[in-house]
Short mmCIF file of C-alpha atoms in Angstrom, two decimals:
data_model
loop_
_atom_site.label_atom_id
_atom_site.label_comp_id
_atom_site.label_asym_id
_atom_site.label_seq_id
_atom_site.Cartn_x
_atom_site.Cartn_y
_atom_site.Cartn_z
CA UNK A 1 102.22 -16.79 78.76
CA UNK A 2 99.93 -17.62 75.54
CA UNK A 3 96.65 -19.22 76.46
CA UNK A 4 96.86 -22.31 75.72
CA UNK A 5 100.61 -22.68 77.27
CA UNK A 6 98.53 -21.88 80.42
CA UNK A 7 96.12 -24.66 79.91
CA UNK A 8 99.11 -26.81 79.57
CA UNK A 9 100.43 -26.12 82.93
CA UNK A 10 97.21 -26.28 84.54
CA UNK A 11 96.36 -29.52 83.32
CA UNK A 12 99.89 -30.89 84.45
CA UNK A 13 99.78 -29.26 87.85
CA UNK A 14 96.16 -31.36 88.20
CA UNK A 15 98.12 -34.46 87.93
CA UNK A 16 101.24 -33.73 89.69
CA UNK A 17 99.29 -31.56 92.79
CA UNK A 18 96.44 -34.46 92.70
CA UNK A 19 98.09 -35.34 96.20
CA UNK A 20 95.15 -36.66 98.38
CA UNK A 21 94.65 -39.58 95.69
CA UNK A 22 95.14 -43.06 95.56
CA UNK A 23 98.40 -44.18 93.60
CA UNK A 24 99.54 -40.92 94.46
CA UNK A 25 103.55 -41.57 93.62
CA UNK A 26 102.14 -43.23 90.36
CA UNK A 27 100.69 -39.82 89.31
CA UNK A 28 103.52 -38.15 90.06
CA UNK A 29 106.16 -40.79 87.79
CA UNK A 30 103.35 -40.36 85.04
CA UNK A 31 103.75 -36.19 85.54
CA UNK A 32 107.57 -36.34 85.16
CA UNK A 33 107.56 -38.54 82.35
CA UNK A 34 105.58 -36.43 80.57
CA UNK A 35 107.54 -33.28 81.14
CA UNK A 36 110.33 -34.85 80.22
CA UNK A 37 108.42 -35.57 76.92
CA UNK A 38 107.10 -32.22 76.00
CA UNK A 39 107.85 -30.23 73.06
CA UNK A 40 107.74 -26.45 73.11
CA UNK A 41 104.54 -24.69 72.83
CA UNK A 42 103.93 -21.41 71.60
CA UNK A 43 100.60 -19.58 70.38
CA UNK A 44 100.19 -21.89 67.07
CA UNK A 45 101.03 -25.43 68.77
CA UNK A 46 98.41 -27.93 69.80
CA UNK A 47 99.24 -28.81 73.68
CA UNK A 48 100.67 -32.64 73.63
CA UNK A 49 97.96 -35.13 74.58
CA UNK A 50 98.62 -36.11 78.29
CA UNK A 51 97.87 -39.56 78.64
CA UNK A 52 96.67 -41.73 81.71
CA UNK A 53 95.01 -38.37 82.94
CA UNK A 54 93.97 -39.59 86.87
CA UNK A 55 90.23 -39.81 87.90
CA UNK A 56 89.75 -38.30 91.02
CA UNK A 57 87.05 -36.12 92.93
CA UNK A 58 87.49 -32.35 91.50
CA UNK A 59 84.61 -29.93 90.59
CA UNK A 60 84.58 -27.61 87.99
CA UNK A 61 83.03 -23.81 88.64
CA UNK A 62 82.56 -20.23 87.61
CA UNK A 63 84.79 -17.44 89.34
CA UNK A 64 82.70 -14.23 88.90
CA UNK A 65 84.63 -11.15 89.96
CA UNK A 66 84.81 -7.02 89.04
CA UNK A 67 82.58 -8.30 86.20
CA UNK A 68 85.09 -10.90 85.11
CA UNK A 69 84.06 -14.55 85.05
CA UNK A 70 86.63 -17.61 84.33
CA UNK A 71 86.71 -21.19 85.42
CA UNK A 72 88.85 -22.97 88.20
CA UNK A 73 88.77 -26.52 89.48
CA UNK A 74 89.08 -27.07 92.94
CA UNK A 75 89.41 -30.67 95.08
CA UNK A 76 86.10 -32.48 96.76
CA UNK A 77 87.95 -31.75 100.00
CA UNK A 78 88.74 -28.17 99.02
CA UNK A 79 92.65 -28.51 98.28
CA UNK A 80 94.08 -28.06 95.20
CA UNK A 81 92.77 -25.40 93.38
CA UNK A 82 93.60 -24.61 89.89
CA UNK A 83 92.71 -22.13 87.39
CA UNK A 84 91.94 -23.62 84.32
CA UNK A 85 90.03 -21.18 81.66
CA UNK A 86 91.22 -17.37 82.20
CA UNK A 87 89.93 -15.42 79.84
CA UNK A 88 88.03 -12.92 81.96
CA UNK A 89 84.71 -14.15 80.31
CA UNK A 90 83.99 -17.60 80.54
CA UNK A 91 82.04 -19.88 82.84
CA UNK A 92 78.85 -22.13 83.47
CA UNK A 93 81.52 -25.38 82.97
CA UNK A 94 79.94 -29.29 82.21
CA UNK A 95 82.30 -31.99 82.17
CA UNK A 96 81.87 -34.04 79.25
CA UNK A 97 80.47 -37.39 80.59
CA UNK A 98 84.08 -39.31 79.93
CA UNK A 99 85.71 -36.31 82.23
CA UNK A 100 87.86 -35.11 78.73
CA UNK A 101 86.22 -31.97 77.83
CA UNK A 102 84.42 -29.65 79.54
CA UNK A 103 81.59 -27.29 77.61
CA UNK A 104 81.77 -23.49 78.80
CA UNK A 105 79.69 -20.20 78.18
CA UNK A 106 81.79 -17.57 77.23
CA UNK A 107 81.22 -13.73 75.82
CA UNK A 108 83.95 -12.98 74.89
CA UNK A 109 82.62 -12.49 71.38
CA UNK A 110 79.99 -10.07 72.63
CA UNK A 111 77.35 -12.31 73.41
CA UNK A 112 77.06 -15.46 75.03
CA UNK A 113 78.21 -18.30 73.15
CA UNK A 114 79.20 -22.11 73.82
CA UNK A 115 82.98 -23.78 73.80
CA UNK A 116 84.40 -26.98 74.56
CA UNK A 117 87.68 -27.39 76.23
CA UNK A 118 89.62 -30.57 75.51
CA UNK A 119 91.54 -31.22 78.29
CA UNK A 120 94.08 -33.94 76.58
CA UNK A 121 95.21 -31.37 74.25
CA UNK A 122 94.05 -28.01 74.94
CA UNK A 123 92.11 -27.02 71.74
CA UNK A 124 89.14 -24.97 71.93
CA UNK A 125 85.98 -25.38 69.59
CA UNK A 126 83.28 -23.08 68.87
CA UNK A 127 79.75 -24.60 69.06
CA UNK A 128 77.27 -21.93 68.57
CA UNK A 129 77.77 -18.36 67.30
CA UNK A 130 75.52 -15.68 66.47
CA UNK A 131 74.02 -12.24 68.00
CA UNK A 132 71.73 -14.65 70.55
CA UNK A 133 72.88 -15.70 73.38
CA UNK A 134 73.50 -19.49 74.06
CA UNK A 135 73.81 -21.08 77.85
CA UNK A 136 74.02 -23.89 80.33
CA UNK A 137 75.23 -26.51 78.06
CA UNK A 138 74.21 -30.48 79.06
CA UNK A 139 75.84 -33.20 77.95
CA UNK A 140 73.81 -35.89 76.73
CA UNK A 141 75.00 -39.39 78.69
CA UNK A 142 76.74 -40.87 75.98
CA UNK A 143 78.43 -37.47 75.10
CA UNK A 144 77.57 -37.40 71.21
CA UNK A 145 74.75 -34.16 72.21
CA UNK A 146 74.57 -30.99 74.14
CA UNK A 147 71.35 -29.69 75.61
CA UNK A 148 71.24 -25.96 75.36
CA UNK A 149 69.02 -22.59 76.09
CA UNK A 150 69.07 -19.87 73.54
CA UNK A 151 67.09 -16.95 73.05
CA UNK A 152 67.80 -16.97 69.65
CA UNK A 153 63.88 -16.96 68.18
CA UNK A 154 62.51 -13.71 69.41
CA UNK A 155 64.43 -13.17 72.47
CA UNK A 156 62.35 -16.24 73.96
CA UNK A 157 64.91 -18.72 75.70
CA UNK A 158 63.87 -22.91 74.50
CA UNK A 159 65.77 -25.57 74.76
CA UNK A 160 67.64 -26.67 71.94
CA UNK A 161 70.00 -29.85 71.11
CA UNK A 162 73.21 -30.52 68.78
CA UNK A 163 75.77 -32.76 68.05
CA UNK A 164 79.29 -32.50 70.43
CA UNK A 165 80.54 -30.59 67.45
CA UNK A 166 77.69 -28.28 66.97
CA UNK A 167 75.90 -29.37 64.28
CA UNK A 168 72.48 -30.95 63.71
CA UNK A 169 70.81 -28.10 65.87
CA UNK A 170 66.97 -29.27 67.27
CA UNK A 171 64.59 -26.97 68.85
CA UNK A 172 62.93 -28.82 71.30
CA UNK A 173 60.35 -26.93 72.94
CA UNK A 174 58.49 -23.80 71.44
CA UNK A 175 55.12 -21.25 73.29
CA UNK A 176 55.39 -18.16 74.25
CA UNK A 177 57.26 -19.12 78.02
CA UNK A 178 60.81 -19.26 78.52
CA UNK A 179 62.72 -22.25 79.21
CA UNK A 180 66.12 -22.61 80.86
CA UNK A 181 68.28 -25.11 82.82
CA UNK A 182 68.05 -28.21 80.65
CA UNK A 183 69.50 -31.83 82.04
CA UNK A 184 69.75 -34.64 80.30
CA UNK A 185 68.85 -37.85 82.33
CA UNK A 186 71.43 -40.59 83.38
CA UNK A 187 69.45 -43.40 80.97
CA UNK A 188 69.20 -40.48 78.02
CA UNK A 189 65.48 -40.53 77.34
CA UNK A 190 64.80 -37.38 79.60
CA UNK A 191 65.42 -33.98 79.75
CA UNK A 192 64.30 -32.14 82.64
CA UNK A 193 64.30 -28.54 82.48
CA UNK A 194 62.69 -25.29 83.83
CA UNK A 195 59.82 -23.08 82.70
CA UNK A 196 58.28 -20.56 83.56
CA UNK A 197 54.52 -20.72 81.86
CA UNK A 198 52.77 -20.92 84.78
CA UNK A 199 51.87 -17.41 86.04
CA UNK A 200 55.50 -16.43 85.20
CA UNK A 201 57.09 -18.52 88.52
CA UNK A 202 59.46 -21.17 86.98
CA UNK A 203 58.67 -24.59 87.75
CA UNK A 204 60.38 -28.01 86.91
CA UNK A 205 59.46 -30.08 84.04
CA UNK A 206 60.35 -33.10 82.10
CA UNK A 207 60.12 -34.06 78.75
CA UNK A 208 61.09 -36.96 76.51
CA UNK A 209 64.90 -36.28 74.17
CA UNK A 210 62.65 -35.16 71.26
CA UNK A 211 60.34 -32.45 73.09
CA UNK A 212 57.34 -34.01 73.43
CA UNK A 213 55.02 -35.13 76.48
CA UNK A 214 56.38 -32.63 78.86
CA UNK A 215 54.92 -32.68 82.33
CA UNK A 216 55.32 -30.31 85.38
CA UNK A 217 57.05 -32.10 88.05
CA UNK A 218 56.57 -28.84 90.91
CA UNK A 219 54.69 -26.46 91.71
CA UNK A 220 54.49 -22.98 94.55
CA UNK A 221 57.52 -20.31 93.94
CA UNK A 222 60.19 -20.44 91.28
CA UNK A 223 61.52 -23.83 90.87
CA UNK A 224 65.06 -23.91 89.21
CA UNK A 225 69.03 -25.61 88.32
CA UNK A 226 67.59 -29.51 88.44
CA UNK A 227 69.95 -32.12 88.38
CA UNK A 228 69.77 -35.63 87.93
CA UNK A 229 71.02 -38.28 91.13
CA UNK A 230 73.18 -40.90 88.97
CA UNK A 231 71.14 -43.21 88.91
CA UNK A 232 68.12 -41.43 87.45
CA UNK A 233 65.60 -41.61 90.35
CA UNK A 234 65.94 -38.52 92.01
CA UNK A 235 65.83 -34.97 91.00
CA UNK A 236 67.45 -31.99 93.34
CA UNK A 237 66.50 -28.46 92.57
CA UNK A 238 66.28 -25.00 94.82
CA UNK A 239 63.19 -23.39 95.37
CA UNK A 240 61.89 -20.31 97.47
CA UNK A 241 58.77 -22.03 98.31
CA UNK A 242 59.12 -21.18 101.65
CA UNK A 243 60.46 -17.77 100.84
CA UNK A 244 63.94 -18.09 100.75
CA UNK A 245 66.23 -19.81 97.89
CA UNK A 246 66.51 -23.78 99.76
CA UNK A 247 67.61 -26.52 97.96
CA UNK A 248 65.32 -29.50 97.80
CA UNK A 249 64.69 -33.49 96.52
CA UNK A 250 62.17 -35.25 94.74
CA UNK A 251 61.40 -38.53 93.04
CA UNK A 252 61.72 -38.82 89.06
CA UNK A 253 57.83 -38.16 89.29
CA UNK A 254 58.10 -35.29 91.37
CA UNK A 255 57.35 -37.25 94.67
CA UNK A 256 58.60 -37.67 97.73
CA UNK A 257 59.63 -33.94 98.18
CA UNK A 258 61.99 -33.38 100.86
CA UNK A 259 63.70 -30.15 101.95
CA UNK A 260 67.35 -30.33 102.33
CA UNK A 261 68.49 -27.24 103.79
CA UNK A 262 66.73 -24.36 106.01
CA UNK A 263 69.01 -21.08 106.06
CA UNK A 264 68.36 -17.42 106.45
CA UNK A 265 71.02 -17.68 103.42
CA UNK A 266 70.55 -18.94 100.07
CA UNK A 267 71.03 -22.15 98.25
CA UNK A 268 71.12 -22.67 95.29
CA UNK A 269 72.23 -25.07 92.11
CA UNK A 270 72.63 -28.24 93.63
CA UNK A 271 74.58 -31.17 91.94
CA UNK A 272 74.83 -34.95 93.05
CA UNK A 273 77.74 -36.05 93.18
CA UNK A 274 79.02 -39.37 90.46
CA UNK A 275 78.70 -41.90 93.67
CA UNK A 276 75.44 -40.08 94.60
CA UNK A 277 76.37 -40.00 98.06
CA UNK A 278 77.13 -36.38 97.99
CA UNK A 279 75.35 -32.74 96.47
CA UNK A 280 77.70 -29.54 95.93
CA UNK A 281 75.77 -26.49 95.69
CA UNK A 282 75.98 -22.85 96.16
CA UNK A 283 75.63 -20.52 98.90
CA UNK A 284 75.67 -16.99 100.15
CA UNK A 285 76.04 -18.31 104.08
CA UNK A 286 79.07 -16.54 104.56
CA UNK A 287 78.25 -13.59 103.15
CA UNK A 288 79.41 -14.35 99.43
CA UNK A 289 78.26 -16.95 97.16
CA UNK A 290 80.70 -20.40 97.47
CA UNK A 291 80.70 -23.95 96.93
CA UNK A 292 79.76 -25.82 99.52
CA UNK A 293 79.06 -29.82 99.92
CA UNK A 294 76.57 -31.84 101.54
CA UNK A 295 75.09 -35.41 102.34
CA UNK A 296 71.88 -36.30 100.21
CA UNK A 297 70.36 -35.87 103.42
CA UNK A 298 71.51 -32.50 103.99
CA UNK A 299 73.81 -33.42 106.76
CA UNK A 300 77.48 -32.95 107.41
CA UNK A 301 77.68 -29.74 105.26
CA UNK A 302 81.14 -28.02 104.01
CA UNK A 303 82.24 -25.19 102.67
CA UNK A 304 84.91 -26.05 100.11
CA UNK A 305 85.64 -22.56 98.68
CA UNK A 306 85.79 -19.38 100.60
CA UNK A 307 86.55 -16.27 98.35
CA UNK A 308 86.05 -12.57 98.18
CA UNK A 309 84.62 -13.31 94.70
CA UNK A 310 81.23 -15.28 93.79
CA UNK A 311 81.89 -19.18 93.59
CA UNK A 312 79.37 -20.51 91.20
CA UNK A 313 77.40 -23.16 89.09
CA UNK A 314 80.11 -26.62 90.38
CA UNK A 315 80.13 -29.62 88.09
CA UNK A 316 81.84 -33.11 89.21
CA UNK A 317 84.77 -34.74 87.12
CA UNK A 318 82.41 -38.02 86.18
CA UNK A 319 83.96 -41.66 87.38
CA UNK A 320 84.66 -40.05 90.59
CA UNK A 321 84.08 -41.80 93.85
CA UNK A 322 84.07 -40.74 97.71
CA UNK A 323 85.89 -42.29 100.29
CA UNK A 324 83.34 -41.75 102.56
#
């Protein structure tokens, strides 16, 4: 089976296997109506558009295994899992803020590069290219920009910005630190990202869209993988302040700090959910690293995956809610 004939089937087993949402026999009419619909697809066909495409809670991660990385989306309550991008080198995934593409990191040219994945009809665009290496893509809120890291001046990772289609690249900050991790706030006039200029421990900062005024939000161990809660108050992060990887929460300011989890395991890349009731993160609790989920308070934690390989980096399909 071609690649993108894979996609296709993925994408229509997330509608018709979408089972523990609402309108659930509507989802599957809307599947076999389709099918009924499709053409043939080989290697040189665009996959149909699918439309009506649900919203419901799925998250998005990197599958890391024997030195092979792809991307799989799994259910909120840990049915359902699908493989969606399985090219043995592809992964760091960010949904697109309108849930129809997702922006990936893959090497599969040699170095590490960004792609988008449109999910209504499967193509597959090249944003960045080059011998430097290009990660953690963040989508700006009204999806027209990407925030970026590269290396590409000197080996020295900044954050950069361009358009959804890759042009109109900005470099955005510039010293002789590295920065990493960027995230684009929910109101778009922020980016928070990490650095590590201060005695070489990475700390969280923020900065305004066009790289100026940036301020240092933390400080004490490495400080890394912000994320905004949806409503642009709150910042979650890990830190090993307290000598282990723990996953904490701030105010906007870099106030209120509050420790959400205390393991002799890591945690790590925390990510609120779209309601903002919820965090999915990472964790090596059970002896490999998995996604596991969380109240804002750190109570009533679950493990949602539980694989050999290493679970990693979750994003949320945006415009989905919790029954909680």
């Amino acid at each position: 089976m071609n690649k993108k004939s894979l996609i296709l089937v993925l994408l229509l087993g997330l509608i018709i296997t979408g089972c523990a949402v609402k309108n659930e026999q509507h989802i599957r009419n809307l599947a076999e109506k389709v099918v009924d619909k499709l053409p043939q697809v080989n290697s040189t066909d665009q996959i149909p558009a699918i439309p009506g495409l649900p919203s419901y809670c799925r998250i998005a991660f990197e599958v890391y295994e024997d030195e092979k990385k792809n991307i799989e989306i799994i259910g909120a309550d840990g049915n359902d899992l699908q493989q969606l991008v399985t090219d043995d080198s592809s992964g760091f995934p960010a949904w697109s803020p309108d849930g129809t593409r997702i922006a990936y990191v893959s090497d599969a040219e040699g170095t590490d590069q960004i792609y988008i994945l449109d999910l209504q009809t499967g193509e597959i665009e090249q944003l960045t290219f080059g011998a430097s290496s290009n990660e953690f893509p963040s989508w700006s809120p009204d999806g027209k920009q990407i925030a970026f890291s590269s290396d590409r001046n000197d080996e020295q990772w900044d954050i950069f910005v361009m358009d959804a289609d890759g042009g109109n690249v900005q470099r955005l900050t510039e010293g002789t630190s590295d920065e990493k991790d960027p995230a684009w706030s929910p109101d778009g006039g922020k980016i928070i990202f990490a650095s590590d200029q201060y005695a070489k421990y990475w700390n969280i900062f923020i900065m305004d869209v066009e790289g100026d005024d940036a301020e240092r939000l933390t400080s004490g161990g490495d400080n890394k993988y912000a994320s905004w809660s949806p409503d642009g108050t709150r910042i979650v992060f890990n830190s090993d302040r307290d000598g282990n990887d723990e996953i904490y929460l701030m105010d906007a300011d870099g106030g209120n700090l509050v420790r959400l989890t205390e393991n002799e395991c890591a945690d790590s890349y925390p990510v609120f959910s779209p309601d903002g009731t919820m965090l999915a993160f990472n964790s090596d609790c059970d002896g490999d690293w998995n996604i596991y989920l969380m109240d804002i308070n750190g109570e009533n934690v679950t493990e949602i995956t539980s694989a050999d390989s290493l679970e990693l980096y979750p994003t949320w399909l945006p415009e989905c809610y919790l029954d909680k």
